[in-house]
Coordinates of N, CA and C in Angstrom, one line a residue:
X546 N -11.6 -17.2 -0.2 CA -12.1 -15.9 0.0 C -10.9 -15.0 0.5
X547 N -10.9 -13.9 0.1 CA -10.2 -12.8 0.7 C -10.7 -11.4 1.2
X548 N -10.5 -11.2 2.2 CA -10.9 -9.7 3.0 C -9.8 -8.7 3.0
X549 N -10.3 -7.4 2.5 CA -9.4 -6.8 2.6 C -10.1 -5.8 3.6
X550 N -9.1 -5.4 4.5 CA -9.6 -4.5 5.4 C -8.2 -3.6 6.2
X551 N -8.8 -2.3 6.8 CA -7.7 -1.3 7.3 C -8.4 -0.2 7.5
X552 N -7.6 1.3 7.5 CA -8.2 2.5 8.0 C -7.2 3.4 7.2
X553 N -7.9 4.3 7.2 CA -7.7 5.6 6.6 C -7.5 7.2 7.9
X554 N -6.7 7.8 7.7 CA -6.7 8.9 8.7 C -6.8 9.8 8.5
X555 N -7.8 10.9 8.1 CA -7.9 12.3 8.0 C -7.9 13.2 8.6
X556 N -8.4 14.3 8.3 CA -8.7 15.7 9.2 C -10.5 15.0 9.3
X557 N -10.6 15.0 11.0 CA -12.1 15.0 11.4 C -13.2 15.9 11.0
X558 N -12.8 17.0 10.5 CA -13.5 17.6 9.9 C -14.0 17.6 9.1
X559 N -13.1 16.8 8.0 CA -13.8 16.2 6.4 C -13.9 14.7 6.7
X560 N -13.9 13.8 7.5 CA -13.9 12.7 7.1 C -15.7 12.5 6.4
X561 N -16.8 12.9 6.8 CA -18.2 12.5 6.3 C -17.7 12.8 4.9
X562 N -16.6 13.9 3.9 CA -16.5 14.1 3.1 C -15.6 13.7 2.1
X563 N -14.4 12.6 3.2 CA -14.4 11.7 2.5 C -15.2 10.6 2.2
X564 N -15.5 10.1 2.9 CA -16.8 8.7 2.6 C -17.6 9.1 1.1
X565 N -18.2 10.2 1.1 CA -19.3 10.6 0.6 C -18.7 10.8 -1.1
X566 N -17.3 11.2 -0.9 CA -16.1 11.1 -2.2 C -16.3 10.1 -2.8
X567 N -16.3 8.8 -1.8 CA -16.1 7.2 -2.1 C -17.7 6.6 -2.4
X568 N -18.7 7.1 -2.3 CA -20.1 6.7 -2.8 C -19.7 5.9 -3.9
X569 N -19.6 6.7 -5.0 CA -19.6 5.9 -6.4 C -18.8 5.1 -6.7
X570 N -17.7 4.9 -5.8 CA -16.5 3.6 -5.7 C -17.3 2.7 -5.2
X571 N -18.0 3.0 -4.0 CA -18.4 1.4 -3.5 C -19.7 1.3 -4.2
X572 N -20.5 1.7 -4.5 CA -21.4 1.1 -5.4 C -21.0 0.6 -6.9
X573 N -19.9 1.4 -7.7 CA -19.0 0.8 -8.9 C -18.6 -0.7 -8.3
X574 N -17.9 -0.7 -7.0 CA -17.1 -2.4 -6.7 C -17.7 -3.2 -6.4
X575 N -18.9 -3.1 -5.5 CA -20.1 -3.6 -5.4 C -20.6 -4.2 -6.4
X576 N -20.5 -4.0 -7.5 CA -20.9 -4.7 -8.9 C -20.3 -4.8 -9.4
X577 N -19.0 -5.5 -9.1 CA -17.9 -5.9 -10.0 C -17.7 -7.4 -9.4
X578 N -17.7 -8.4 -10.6 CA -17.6 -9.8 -10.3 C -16.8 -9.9 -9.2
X579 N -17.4 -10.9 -8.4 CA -16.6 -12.0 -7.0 C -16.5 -10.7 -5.8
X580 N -17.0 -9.8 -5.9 CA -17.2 -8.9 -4.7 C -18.4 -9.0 -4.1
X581 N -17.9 -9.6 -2.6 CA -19.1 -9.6 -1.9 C -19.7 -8.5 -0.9
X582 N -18.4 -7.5 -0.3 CA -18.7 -6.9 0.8 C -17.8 -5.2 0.1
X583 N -18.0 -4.3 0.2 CA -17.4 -2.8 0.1 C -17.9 -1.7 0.8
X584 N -17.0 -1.8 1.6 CA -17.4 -0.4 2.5 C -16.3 0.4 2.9
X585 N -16.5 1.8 2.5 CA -15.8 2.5 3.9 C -16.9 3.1 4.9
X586 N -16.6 3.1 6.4 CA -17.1 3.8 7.1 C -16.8 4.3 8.1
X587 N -17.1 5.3 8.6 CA -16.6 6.0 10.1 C -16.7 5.4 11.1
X588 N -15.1 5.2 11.9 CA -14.5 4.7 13.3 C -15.8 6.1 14.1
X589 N -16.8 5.0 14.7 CA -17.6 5.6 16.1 C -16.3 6.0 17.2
X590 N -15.6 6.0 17.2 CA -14.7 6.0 18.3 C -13.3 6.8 18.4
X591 N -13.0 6.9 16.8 CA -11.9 8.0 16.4 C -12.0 9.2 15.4
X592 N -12.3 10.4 15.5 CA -13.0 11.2 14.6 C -12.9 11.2 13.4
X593 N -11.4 10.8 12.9 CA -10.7 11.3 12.2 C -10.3 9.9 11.1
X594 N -11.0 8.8 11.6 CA -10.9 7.8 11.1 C -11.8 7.0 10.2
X595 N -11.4 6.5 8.6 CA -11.9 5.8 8.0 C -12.0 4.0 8.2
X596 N -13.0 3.5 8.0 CA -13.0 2.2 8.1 C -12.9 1.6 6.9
X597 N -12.3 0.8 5.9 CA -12.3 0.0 4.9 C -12.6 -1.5 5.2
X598 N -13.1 -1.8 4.6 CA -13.8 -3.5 5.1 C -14.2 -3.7 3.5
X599 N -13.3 -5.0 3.0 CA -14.4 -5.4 1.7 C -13.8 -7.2 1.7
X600 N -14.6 -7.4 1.0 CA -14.9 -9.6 0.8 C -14.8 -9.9 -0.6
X601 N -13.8 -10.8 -0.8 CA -13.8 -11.3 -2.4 C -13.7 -12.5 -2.7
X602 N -14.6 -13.0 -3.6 CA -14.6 -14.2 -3.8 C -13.0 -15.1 -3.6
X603 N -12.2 -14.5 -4.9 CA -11.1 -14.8 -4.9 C -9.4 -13.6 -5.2
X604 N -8.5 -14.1 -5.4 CA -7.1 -13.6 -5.8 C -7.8 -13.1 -7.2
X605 N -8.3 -13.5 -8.1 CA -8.5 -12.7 -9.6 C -8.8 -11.7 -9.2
X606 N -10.4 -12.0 -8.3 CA -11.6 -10.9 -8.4 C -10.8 -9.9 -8.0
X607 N -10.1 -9.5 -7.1 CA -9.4 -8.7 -6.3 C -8.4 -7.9 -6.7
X608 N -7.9 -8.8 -8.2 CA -6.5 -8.3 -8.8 C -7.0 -7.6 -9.9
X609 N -8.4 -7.8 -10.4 CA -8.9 -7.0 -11.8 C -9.9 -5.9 -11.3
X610 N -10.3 -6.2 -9.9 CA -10.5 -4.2 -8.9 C -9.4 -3.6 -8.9
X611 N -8.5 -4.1 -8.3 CA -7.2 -3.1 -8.0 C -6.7 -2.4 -9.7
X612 N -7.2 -3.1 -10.5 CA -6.5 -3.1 -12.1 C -7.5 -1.9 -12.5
X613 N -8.9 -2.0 -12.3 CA -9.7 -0.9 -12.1 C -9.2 0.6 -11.4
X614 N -8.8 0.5 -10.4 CA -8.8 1.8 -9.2 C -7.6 2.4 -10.0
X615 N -6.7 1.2 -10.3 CA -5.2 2.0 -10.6 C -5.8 3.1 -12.4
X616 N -6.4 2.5 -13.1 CA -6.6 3.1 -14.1 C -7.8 4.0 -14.3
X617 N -9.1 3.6 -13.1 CA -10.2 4.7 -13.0 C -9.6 6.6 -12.3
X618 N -10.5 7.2 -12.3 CA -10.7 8.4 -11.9 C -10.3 8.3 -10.9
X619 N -9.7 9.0 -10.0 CA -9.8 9.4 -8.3 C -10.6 10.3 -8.1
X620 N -11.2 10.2 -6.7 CA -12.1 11.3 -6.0 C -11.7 12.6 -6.4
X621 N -12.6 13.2 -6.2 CA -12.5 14.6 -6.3 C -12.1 15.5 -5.8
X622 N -12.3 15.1 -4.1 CA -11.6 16.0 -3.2 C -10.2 16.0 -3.1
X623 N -9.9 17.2 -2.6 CA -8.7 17.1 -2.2 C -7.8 16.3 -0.3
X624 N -8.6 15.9 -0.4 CA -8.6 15.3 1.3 C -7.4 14.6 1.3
X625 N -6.2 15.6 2.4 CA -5.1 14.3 2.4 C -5.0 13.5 3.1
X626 N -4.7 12.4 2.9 CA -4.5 11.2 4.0 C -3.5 11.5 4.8
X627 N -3.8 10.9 6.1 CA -3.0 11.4 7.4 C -2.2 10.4 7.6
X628 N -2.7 9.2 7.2 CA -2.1 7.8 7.5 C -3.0 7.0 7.1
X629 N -2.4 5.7 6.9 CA -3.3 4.7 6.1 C -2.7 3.1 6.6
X630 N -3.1 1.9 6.9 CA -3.1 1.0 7.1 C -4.0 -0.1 6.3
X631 N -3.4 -1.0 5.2 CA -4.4 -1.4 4.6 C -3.7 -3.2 4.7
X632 N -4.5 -4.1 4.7 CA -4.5 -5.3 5.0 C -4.7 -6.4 3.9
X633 N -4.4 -7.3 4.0 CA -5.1 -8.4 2.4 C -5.2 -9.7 3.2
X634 N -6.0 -10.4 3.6 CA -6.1 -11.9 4.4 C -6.6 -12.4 3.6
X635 N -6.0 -14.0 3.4 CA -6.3 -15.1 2.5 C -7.4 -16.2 3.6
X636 N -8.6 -16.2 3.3 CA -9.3 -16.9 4.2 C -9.4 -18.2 3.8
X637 N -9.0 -19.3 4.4 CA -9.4 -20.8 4.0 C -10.7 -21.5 4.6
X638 N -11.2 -21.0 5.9 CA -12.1 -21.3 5.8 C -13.1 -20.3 6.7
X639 N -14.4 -20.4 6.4 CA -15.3 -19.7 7.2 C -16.6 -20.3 7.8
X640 N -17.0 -19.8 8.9 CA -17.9 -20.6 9.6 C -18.6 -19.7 10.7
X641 N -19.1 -20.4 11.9 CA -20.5 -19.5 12.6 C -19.0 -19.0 13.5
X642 N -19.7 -17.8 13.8 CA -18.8 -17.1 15.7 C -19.0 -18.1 16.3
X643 N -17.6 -18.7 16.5 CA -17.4 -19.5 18.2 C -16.9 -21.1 17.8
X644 N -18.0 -21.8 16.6 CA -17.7 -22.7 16.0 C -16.8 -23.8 16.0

């Protein structure tokens, strides 16, 4: 399994408007083989902050989304990114909290 997860930094003022950009992305990835988890959503705690969090079966599933994004549409808005931190973790194993 792999997670990919990180944040996004905008102007607080648009961030509901970026998410709302990304609707039809996470419901598109959402239904693309070996994806189990896609979300962005808003840091309760930093205004200005996106959340990225997604789960993938495997290295393929993950490498023929990214092969998607690079060749689909981009959002529409113009929202610039302030800063961005994005992550890829190879998980070997998974189990209960605490375990």
């Amino acid at each position: 399994m792999l997670i990919v997860a990180g944040h996004f930094d905008v102007d607080p003022a648009r961030r509901d408007e970026f998410i709302r950009d990304r609707e039809e992305l996470m419901r598109a990835s959402r239904g693309e083989p070996g994806c189990i988890t896609y979300a962005f959503s808003g840091d309760p705690i930093e205004a200005g902050r996106v959340l990225l969090f997604e789960r993938w079966e495997s290295k393929g599933a993950l490498a023929t989304h990214l092969e998607v994004l690079r060749s689909g549409p981009r959002p529409a808005s113009d929202i610039q990114i302030l800063g961005a931190e994005v992550q890829q973790y190879e998980i070997s194993e998974v189990g209960a909290v605490g375990s």
